[in-house]
Short mmCIF file of C-alpha atoms in Angstrom, two decimals:
data_model
loop_
_atom_site.label_atom_id
_atom_site.label_comp_id
_atom_site.label_asym_id
_atom_site.label_seq_id
_atom_site.Cartn_x
_atom_site.Cartn_y
_atom_site.Cartn_z
CA MET A 1 -0.31 14.55 21.55
CA SER A 2 -3.53 16.51 21.32
CA GLN A 3 -2.09 18.84 23.97
CA PHE A 4 0.17 20.27 21.22
CA ILE A 5 -2.73 21.64 19.12
CA GLY A 6 -2.20 25.32 18.35
CA LYS A 7 1.52 25.26 19.22
CA GLN A 8 4.58 25.39 16.98
CA VAL A 9 6.17 21.93 16.74
CA VAL A 10 9.15 20.33 15.02
CA LEU A 11 8.36 17.13 13.10
CA THR A 12 11.28 14.79 12.38
CA LEU A 13 11.15 11.69 10.19
CA LYS A 14 12.75 8.89 12.23
CA ARG A 15 12.62 5.99 9.76
CA SER A 16 12.57 5.41 6.03
CA ILE A 17 9.22 5.29 4.26
CA ILE A 18 10.29 2.60 1.77
CA CYS A 19 8.35 -0.29 3.33
CA THR A 20 5.27 1.67 4.34
CA THR A 21 1.79 1.73 2.89
CA PRO A 22 0.95 4.18 0.09
CA LYS A 23 -1.33 6.05 2.50
CA HIS A 24 1.54 6.60 4.96
CA ARG A 25 3.82 7.74 2.12
CA ALA A 26 1.18 10.26 1.08
CA PHE A 27 1.08 11.63 4.64
CA MET A 28 4.85 12.06 4.62
CA GLN A 29 4.69 13.83 1.26
CA THR A 30 2.00 16.16 2.60
CA LEU A 31 4.18 16.94 5.63
CA CYS A 32 7.20 17.56 3.30
CA LEU A 33 9.27 14.79 4.92
CA LYS A 34 11.24 12.72 2.41
CA ARG A 35 14.32 11.22 4.07
CA PRO A 36 15.12 10.03 7.58
CA GLY A 37 16.34 13.00 9.57
CA ASP A 38 14.28 15.57 7.63
CA THR A 39 12.64 18.11 9.92
CA ARG A 40 9.85 20.61 9.48
CA GLU A 41 8.52 23.32 11.75
CA CYS A 42 4.77 23.86 11.60
CA GLU A 43 1.72 24.70 13.65
CA TYR A 44 0.13 21.61 15.14
CA THR A 45 -3.39 21.75 13.72
CA PRO A 46 -6.08 19.04 13.87
CA ASN A 47 -5.12 18.05 10.29
CA VAL A 48 -1.48 17.52 11.27
CA HIS A 49 -2.58 15.70 14.44
CA GLY A 50 -4.64 13.25 12.37
CA MET A 51 -1.66 12.40 10.16
CA VAL A 52 0.83 12.12 13.03
CA LYS A 53 -1.59 9.93 15.01
CA LEU A 54 -1.52 7.29 12.26
CA VAL A 55 2.29 7.14 11.87
CA PRO A 56 3.82 7.58 15.35
CA HIS A 57 6.43 4.93 14.52
CA LEU A 58 7.79 7.17 11.73
CA ILE A 59 7.60 10.68 13.19
CA ASP A 60 9.07 12.35 16.26
CA VAL A 61 7.15 15.42 17.51
CA LYS A 62 8.74 18.06 19.75
CA VAL A 63 7.37 21.40 20.90
CA LYS A 64 9.47 24.28 19.59
CA GLY A 65 10.82 26.51 22.26
#
Protein backbone atom coordinates (compact mmCIF):
# COMPACT_ATOMS: atom_id res chain seq x y z
CA MET A 1 0.00 0.00 0.00
CA SER A 2 2.99 2.30 0.07
CA GLN A 3 2.24 3.09 -3.59
CA PHE A 4 -0.70 5.21 -2.32
CA ILE A 5 1.50 7.72 -0.44
CA GLY A 6 0.69 11.27 -1.50
CA LYS A 7 -2.67 10.34 -3.06
CA GLN A 8 -6.21 10.96 -1.86
CA VAL A 9 -7.71 7.73 -0.49
CA VAL A 10 -10.99 6.60 1.03
CA LEU A 11 -10.65 4.62 4.28
CA THR A 12 -13.59 2.41 5.28
CA LEU A 13 -13.96 0.56 8.57
CA LYS A 14 -14.89 -3.02 7.66
CA ARG A 15 -15.33 -4.58 11.10
CA SER A 16 -16.25 -3.55 14.62
CA ILE A 17 -13.48 -2.47 16.97
CA ILE A 18 -15.10 -4.00 20.07
CA CYS A 19 -12.74 -6.98 20.41
CA THR A 20 -9.55 -5.21 19.36
CA THR A 21 -6.57 -4.07 21.38
CA PRO A 22 -6.56 -0.58 22.93
CA LYS A 23 -3.79 0.41 20.53
CA HIS A 24 -5.93 -0.51 17.51
CA ARG A 25 -8.90 1.38 18.97
CA ALA A 26 -6.69 4.44 19.37
CA PHE A 27 -5.70 4.20 15.69
CA MET A 28 -9.35 4.08 14.67
CA GLN A 29 -10.13 7.09 16.86
CA THR A 30 -7.25 9.00 15.28
CA LEU A 31 -8.57 8.14 11.81
CA CYS A 32 -12.11 9.24 12.89
CA LEU A 33 -13.61 5.80 12.22
CA LYS A 34 -16.12 4.71 14.87
CA ARG A 35 -18.61 2.25 13.39
CA PRO A 36 -18.42 -0.40 10.68
CA GLY A 37 -19.16 1.27 7.37
CA ASP A 38 -17.76 4.68 8.40
CA THR A 39 -15.64 6.24 5.66
CA ARG A 40 -13.13 9.05 5.58
CA GLU A 41 -11.32 10.73 2.71
CA CYS A 42 -7.77 11.80 3.45
CA GLU A 43 -4.31 12.12 1.99
CA TYR A 44 -2.29 8.95 2.40
CA THR A 45 0.72 10.15 4.37
CA PRO A 46 3.43 8.03 6.02
CA ASN A 47 1.59 8.49 9.36
CA VAL A 48 -1.65 7.09 7.92
CA HIS A 49 0.30 4.30 6.20
CA GLY A 50 1.80 3.24 9.53
CA MET A 51 -1.63 2.99 11.16
CA VAL A 52 -3.27 1.19 8.23
CA LYS A 53 -0.36 -1.26 8.00
CA LEU A 54 -1.07 -2.50 11.54
CA VAL A 55 -4.84 -3.01 11.09
CA PRO A 56 -5.42 -4.26 7.51
CA HIS A 57 -8.08 -6.67 8.81
CA LEU A 58 -10.19 -3.68 9.96
CA ILE A 59 -9.72 -1.11 7.19
CA ASP A 60 -10.38 -1.08 3.46
CA VAL A 61 -8.27 1.43 1.46
CA LYS A 62 -9.29 2.64 -2.00
CA VAL A 63 -7.77 5.36 -4.15
CA LYS A 64 -10.21 8.20 -4.75
CA GLY A 65 -10.87 8.91 -8.35
